[in-house]
Backbone as a chain_set.jsonl record, in Angstrom:
{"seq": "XXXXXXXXXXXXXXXXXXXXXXXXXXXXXXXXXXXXXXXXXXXXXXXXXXXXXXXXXXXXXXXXXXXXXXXXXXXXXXXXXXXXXXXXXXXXXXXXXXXXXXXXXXXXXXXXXXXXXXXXXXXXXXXXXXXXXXXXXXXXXXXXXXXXXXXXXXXXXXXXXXXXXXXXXXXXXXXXXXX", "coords": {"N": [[15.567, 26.614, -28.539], [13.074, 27.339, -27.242], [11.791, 24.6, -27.415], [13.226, 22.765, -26.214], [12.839, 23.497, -23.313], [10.119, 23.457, -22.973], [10.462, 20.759, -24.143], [11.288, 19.76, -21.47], [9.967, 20.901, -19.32], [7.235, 18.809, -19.38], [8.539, 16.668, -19.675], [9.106, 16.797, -16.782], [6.737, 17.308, -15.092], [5.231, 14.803, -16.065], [7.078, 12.983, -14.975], [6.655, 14.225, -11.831], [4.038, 13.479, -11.538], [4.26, 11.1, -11.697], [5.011, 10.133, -8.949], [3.255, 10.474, -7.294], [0.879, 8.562, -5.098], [-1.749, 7.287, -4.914], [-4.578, 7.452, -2.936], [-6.991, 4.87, -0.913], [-9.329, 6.15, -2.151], [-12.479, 7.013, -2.444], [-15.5, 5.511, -0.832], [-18.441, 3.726, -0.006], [-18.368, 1.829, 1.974], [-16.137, 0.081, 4.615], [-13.361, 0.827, 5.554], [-10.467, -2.034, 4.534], [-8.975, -4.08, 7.01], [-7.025, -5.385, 9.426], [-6.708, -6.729, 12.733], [-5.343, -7.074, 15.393], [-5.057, -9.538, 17.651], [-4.375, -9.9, 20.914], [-4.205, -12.903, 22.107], [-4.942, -15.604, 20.005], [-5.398, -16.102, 16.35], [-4.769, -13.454, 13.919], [-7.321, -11.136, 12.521], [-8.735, -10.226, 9.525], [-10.741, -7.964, 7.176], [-13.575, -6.079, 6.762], [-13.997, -2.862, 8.568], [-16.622, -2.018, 10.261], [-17.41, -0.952, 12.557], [-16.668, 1.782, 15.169], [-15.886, 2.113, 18.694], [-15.085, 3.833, 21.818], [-14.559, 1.631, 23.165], [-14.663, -0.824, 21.605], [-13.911, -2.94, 18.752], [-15.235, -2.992, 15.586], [-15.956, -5.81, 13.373], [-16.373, -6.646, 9.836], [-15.977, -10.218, 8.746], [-15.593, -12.613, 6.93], [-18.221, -12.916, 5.793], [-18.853, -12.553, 8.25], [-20.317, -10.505, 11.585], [-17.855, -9.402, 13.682], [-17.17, -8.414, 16.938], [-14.263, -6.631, 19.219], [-12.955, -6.204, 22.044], [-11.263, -3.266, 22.956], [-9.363, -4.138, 25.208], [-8.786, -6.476, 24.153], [-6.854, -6.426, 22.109], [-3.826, -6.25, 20.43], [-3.0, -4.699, 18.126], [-4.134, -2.563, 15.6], [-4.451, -2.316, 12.234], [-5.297, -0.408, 9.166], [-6.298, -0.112, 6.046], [-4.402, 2.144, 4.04], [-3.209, 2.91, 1.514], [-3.205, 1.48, -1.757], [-0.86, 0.304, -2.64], [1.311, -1.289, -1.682], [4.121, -3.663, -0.951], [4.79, -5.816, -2.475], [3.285, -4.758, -4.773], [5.012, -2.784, -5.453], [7.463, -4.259, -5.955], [7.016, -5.501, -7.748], [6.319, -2.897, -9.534], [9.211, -1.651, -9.84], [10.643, -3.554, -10.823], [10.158, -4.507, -13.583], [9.994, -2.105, -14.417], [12.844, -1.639, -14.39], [13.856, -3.991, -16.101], [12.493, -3.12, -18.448], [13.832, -0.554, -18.85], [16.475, -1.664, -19.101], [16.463, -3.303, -21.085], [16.006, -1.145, -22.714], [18.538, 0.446, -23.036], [20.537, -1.658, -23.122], [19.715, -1.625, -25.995], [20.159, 1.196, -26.943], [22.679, 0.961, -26.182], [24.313, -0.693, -28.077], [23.99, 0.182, -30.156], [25.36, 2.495, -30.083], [28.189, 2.099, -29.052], [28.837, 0.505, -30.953], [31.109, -1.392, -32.827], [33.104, -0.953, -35.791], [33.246, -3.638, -36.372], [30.939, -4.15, -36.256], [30.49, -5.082, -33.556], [30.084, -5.067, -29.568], [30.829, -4.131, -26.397], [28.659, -4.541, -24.22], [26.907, -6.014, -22.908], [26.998, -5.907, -19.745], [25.247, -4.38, -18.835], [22.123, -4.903, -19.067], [21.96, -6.27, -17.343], [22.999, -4.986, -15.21], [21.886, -2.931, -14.467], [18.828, -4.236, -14.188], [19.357, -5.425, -11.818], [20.114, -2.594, -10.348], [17.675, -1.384, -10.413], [16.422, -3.506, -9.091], [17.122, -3.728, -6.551], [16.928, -1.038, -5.72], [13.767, -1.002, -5.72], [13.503, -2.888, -3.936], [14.04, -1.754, -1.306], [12.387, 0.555, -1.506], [9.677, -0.872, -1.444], [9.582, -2.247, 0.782], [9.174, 0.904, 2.691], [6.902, 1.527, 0.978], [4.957, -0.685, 2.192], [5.246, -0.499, 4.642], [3.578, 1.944, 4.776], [1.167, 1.966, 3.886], [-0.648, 1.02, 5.498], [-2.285, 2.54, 8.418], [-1.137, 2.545, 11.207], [-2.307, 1.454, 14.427], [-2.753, 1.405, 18.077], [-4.098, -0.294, 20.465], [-5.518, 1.856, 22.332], [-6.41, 3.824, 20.51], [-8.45, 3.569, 19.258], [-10.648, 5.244, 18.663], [-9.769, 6.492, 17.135], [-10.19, 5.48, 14.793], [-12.928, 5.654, 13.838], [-13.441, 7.35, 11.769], [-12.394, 6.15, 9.093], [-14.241, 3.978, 9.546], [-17.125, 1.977, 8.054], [-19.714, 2.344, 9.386], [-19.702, 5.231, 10.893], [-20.748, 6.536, 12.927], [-21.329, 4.789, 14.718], [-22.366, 1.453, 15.8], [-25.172, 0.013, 13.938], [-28.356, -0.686, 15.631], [-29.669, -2.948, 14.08], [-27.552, -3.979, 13.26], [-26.098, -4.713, 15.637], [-27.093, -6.634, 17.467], [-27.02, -8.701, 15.642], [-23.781, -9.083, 16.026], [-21.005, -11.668, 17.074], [-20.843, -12.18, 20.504], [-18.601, -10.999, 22.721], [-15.731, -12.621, 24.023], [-14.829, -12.876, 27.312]], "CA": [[15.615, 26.584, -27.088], [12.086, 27.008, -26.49], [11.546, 23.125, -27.688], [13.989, 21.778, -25.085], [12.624, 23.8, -22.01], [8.981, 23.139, -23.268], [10.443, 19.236, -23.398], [11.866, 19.488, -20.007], [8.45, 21.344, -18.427], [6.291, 17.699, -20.354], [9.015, 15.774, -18.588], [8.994, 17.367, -15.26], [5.409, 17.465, -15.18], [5.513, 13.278, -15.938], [7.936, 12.223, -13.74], [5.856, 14.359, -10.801], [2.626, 12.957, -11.391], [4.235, 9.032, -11.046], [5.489, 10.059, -7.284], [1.955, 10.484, -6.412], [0.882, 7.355, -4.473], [-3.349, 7.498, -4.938], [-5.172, 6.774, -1.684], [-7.598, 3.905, -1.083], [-10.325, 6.006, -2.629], [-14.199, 7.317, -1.605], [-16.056, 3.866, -1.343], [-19.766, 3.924, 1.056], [-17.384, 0.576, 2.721], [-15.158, 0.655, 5.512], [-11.959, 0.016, 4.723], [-9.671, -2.919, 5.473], [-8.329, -3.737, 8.273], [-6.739, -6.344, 10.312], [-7.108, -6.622, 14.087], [-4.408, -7.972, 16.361], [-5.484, -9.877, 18.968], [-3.282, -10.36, 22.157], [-4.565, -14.28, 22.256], [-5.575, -16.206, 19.057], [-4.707, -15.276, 14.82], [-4.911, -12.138, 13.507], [-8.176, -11.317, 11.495], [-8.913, -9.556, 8.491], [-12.202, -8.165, 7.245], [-14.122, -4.906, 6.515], [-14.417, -1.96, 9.515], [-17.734, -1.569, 10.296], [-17.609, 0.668, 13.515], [-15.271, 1.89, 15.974], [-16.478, 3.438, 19.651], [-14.01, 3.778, 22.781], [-13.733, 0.17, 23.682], [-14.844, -1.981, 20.499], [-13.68, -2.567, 17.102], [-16.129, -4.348, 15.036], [-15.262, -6.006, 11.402], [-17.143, -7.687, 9.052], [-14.949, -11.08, 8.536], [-15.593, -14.112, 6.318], [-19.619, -13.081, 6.272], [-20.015, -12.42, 9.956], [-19.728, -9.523, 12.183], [-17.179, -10.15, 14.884], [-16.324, -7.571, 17.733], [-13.483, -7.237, 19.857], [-12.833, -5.307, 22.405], [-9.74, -2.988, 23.093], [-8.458, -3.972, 26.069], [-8.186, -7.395, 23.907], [-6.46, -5.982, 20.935], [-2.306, -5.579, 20.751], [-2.952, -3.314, 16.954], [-5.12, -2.585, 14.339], [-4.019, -2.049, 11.115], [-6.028, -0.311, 8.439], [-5.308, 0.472, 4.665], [-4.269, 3.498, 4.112], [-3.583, 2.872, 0.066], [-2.916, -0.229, -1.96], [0.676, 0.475, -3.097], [2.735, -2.181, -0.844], [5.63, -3.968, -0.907], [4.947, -6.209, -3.918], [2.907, -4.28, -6.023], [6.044, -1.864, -5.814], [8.486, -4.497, -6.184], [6.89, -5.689, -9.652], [6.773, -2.439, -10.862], [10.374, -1.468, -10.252], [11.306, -4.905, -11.315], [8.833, -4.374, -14.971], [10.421, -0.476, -14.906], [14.382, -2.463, -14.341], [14.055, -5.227, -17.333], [12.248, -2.249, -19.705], [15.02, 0.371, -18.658], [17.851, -1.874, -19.12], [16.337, -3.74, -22.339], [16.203, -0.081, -23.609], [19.748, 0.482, -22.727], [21.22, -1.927, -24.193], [19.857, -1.21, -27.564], [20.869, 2.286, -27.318], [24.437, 1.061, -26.092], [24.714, -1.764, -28.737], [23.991, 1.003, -31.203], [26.344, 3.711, -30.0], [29.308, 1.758, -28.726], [29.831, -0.538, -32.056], [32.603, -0.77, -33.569], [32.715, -1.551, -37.509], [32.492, -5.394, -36.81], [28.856, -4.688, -35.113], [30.771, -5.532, -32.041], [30.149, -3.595, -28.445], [31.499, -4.549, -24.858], [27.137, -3.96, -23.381], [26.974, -7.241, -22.161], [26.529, -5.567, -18.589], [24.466, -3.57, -18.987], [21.06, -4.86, -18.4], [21.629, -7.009, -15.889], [23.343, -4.484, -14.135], [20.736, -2.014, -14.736], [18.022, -4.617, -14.08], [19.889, -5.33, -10.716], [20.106, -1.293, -9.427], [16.311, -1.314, -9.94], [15.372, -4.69, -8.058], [18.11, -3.311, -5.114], [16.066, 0.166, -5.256], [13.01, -1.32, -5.876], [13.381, -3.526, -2.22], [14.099, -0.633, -0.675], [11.027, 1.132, -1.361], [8.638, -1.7, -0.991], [9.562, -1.804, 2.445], [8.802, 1.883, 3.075], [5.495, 1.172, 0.674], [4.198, -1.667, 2.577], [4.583, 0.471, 6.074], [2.776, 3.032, 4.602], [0.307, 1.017, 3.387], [-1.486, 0.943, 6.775], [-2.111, 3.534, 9.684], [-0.927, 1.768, 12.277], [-2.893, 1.815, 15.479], [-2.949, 0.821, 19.368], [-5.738, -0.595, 21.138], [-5.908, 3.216, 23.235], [-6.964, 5.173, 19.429], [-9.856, 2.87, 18.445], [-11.464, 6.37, 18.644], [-9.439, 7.633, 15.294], [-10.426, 4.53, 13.686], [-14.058, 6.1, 13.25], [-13.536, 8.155, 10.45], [-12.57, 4.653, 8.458], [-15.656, 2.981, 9.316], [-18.514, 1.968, 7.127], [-20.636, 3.654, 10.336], [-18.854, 6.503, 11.871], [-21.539, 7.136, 14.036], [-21.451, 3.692, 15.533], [-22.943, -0.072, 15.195], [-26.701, 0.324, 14.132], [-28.619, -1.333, 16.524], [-29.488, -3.859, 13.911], [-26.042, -5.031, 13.132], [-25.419, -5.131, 17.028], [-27.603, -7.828, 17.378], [-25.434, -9.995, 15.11], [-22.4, -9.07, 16.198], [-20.873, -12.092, 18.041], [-20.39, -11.693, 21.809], [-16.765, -10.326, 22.714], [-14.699, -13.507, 24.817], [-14.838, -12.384, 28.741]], "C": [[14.218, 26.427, -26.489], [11.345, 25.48, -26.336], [12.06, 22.618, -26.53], [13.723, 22.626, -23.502], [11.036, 22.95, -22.385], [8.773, 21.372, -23.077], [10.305, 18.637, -21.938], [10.452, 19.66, -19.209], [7.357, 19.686, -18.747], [7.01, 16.692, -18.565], [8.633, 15.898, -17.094], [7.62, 16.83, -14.677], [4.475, 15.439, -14.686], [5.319, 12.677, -14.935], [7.062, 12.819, -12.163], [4.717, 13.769, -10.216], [3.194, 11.82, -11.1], [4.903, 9.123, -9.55], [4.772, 10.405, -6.882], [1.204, 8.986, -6.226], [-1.319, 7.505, -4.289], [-3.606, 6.84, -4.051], [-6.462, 5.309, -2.488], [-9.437, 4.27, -2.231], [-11.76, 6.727, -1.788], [-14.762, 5.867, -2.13], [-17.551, 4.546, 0.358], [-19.077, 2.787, 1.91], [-16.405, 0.993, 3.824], [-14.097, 0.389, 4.663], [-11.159, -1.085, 5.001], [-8.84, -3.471, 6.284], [-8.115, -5.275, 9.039], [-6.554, -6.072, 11.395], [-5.858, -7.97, 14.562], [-4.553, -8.391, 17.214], [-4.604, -9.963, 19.974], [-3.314, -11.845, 22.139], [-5.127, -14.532, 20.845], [-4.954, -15.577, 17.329], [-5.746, -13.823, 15.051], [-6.075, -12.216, 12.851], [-8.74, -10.323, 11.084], [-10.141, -8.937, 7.904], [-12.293, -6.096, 6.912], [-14.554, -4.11, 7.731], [-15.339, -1.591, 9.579], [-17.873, -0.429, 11.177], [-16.217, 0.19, 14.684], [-16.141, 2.968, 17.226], [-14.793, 3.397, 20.678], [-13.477, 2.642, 23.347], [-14.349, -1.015, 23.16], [-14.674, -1.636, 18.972], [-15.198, -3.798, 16.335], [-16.066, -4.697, 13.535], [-16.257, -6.924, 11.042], [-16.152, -8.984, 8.485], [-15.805, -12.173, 8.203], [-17.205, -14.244, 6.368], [-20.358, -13.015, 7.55], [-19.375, -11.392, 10.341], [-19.22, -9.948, 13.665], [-17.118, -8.501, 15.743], [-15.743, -7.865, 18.779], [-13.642, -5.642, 20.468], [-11.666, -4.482, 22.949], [-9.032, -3.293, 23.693], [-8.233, -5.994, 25.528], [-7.37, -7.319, 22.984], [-4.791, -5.515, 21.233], [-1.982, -4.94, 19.545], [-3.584, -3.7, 16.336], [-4.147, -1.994, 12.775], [-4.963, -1.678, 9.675], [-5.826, 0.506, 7.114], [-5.648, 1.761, 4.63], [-3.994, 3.32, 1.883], [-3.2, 1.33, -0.787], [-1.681, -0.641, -3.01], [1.617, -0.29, -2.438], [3.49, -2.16, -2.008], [5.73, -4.493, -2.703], [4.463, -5.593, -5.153], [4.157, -3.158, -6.332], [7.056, -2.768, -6.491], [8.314, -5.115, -7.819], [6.905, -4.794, -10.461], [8.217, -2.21, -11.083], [10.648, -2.772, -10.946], [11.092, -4.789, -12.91], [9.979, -2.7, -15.328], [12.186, -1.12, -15.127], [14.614, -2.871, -15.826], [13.467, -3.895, -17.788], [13.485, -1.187, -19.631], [16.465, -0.387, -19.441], [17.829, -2.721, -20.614], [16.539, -2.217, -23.288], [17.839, 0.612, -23.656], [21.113, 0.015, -23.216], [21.52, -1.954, -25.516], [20.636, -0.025, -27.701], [22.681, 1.947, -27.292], [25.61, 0.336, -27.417], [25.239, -0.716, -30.305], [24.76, 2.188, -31.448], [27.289, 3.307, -29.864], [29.533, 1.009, -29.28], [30.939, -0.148, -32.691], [32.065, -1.069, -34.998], [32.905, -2.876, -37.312], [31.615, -5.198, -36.717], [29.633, -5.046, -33.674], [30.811, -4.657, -30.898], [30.188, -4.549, -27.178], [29.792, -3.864, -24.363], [26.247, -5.451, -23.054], [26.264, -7.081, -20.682], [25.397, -4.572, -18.141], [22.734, -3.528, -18.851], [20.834, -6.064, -17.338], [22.056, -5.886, -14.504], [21.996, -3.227, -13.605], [18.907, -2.477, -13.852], [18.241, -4.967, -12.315], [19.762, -4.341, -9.522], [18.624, -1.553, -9.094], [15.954, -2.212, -9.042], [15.636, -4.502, -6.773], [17.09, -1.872, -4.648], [15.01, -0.472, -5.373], [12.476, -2.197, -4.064], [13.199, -2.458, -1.342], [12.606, 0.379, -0.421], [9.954, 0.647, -1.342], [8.495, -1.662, 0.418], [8.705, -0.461, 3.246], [6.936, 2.043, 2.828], [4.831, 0.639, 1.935], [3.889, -0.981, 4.084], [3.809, 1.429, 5.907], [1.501, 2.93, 4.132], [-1.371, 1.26, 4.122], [-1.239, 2.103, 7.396], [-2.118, 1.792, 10.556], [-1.583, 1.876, 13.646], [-2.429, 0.986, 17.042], [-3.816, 1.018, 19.804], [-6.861, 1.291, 21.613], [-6.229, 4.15, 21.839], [-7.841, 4.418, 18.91], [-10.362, 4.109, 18.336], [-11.047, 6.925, 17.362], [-9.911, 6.405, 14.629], [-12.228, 4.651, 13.057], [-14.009, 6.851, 11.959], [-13.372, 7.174, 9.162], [-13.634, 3.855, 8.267], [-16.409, 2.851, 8.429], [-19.729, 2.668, 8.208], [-19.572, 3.796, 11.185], [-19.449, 6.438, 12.682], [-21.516, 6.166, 15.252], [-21.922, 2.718, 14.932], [-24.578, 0.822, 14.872], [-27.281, -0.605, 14.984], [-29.157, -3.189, 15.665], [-28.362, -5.137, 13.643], [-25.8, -5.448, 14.928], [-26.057, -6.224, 17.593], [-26.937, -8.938, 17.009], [-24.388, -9.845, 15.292], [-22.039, -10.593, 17.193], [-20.131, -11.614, 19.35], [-18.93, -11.828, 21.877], [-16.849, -11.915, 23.744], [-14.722, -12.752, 26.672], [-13.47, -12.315, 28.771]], "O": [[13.995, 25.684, -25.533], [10.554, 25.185, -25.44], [11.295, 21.991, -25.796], [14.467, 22.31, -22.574], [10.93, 21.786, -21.996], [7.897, 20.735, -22.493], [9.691, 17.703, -21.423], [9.916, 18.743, -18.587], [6.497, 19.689, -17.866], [6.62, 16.341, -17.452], [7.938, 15.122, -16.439], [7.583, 15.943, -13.825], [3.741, 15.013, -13.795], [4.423, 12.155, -14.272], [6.813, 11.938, -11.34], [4.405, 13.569, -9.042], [2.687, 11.289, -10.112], [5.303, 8.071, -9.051], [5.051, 10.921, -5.799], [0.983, 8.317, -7.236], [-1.827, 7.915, -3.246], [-3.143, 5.702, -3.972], [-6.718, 4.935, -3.633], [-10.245, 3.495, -2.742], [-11.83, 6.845, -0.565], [-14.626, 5.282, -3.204], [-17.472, 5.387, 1.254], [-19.483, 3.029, 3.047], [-15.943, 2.132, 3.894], [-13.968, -0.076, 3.531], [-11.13, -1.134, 6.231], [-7.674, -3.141, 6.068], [-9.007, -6.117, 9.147], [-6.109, -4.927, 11.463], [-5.641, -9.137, 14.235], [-4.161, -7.65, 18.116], [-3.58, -10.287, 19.374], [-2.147, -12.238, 22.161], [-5.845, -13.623, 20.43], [-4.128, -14.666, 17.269], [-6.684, -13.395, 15.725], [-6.249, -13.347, 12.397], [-9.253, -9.495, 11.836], [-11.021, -9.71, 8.284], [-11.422, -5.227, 6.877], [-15.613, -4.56, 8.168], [-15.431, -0.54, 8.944], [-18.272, 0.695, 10.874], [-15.442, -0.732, 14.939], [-16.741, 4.025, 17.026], [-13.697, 3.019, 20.265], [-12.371, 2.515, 23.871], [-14.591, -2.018, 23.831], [-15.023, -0.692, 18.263], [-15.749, -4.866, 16.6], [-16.131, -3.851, 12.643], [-16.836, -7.759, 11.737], [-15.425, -8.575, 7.579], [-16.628, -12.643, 8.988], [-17.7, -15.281, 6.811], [-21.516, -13.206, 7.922], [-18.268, -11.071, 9.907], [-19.835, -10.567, 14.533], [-17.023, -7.491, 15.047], [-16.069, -8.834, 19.464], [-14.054, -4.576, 20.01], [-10.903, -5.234, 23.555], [-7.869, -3.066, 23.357], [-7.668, -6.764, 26.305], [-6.88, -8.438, 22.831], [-4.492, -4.644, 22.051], [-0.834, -4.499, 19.497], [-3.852, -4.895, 16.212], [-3.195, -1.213, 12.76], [-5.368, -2.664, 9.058], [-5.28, 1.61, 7.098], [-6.659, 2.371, 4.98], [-4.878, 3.764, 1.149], [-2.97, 0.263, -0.217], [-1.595, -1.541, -3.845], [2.799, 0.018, -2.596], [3.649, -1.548, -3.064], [6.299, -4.007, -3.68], [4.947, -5.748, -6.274], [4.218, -2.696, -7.471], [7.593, -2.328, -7.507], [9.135, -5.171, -8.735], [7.211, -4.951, -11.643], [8.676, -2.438, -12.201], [10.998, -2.503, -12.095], [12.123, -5.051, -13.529], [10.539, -2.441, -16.393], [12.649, -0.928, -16.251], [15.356, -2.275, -16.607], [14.292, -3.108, -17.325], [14.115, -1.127, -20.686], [17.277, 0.201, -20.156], [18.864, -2.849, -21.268], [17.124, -2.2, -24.37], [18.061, 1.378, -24.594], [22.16, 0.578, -23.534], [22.566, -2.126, -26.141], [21.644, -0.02, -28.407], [23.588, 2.407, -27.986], [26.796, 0.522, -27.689], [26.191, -0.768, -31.085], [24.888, 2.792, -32.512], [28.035, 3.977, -30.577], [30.407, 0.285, -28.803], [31.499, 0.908, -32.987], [30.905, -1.353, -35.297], [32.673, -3.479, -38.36], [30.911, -6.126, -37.113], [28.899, -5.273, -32.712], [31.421, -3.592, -30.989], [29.572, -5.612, -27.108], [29.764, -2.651, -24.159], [25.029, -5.63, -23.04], [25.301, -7.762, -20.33], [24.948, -4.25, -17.041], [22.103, -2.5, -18.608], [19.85, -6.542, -16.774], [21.663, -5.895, -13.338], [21.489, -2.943, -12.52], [18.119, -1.734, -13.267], [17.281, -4.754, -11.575], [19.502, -4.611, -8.35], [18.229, -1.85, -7.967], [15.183, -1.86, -8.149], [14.877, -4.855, -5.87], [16.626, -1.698, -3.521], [15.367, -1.195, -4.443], [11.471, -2.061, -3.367], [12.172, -2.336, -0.674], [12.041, 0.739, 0.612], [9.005, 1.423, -1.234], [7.574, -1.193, 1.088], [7.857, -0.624, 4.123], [6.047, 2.374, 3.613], [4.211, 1.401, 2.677], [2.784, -0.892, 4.619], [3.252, 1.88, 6.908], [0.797, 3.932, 4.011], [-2.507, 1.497, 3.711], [-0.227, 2.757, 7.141], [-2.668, 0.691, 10.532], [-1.084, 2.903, 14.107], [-1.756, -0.042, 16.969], [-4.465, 2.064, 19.792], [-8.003, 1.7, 21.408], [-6.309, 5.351, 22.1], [-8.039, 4.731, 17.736], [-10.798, 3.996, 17.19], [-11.733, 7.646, 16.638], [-9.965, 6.666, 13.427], [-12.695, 3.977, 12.139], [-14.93, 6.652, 11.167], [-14.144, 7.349, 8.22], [-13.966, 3.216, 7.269], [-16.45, 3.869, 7.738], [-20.557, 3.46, 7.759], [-18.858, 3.057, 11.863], [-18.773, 6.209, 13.685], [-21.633, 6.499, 16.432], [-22.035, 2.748, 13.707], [-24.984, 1.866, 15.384], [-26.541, -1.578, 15.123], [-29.097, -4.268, 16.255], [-28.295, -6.363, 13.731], [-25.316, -6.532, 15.255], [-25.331, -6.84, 18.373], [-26.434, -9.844, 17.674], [-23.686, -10.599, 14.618], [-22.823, -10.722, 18.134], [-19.133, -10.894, 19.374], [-18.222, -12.6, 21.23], [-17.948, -12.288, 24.153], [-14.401, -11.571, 26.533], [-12.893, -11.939, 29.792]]}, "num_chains": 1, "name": "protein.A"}
């Protein structure tokens, strides 16, 4: 008995640790972040600073800022677990589950020809997972990001590569905000 609790505690233990979702990390970098403009594409890029009424990103080698009352959301990673990197692993965890499945079934439910009705068995198997697997990409991929509106550029400081603000040399290169 003490073997099969001692198993169970291993298991337990396992299975807990893989429903922990690891953040983006300590990095000296902002983090990344896309900016919604009201007018023009969306654009992508590294958070440099954040005050009460400018975001400013590092994008494609230049520093751009915008300012809030041009902005309809920000979006900034929160870890790097989306949609797809979820949906390949369930998909990868599906096909290994249901390849293991059928061996066991092929091997328990023969008859004395060698013959076993497990035919369904990893497609169906491979199926539940890709059906659960959608499911929680979705939830992933929203969770992905903090979601913001123009009016909390102010929480988006703690993200920055400077909290404190632009330095006065980056503000120099920043290009001028659009009137």
């Amino acid at each position: 008995m003490k073997a099969g609790r001692r198993s169970a505690a291993i298991l337990a233990v396992v299975l807990l640790a893989g429903c922990v979702i690891p953040g983006v990390g300590i990095s000296p970098y902002g983090r990344a972040t896309t900016v919604h403009p009201k007018t023009g594409p969306r654009v992508a890029g590294e958070l440099l600073a954040a005050n009460g009424d400018t975001v400013w990103l590092l994008s494609a080698g230049a520093v751009r800022s915008f300012g809030a009352a041009e902005l309809r959301s920000v979006d900034v990673a929160r870890h790097r677990f989306g949609a797809k990197k979820t949906f390949v692993w369930m998909s990868v965890a599906g096909l290994g589950t249901g390849v293991a499945l059928l061996i066991s079934c092929s091997s328990y439910a023969s008859t004395e020809d060698g013959s076993a009705d497990c035919g369904g068995v990893l497609p169906g198997t491979f199926l539940f997972f890709v059906v659960t697997g959608a499911v929680f990409a979705l939830f992933n991929e929203y969770s992905s990001k903090h979601h913001l509106k123009p009016d909390d550029t102010p929480s988006l400081r703690p993200f920055a590569r400077f909290p404190q603000g632009l330095p006065d040399s980056l503000a120099a290169l920043a290009a001028p905000r659009a009137p």
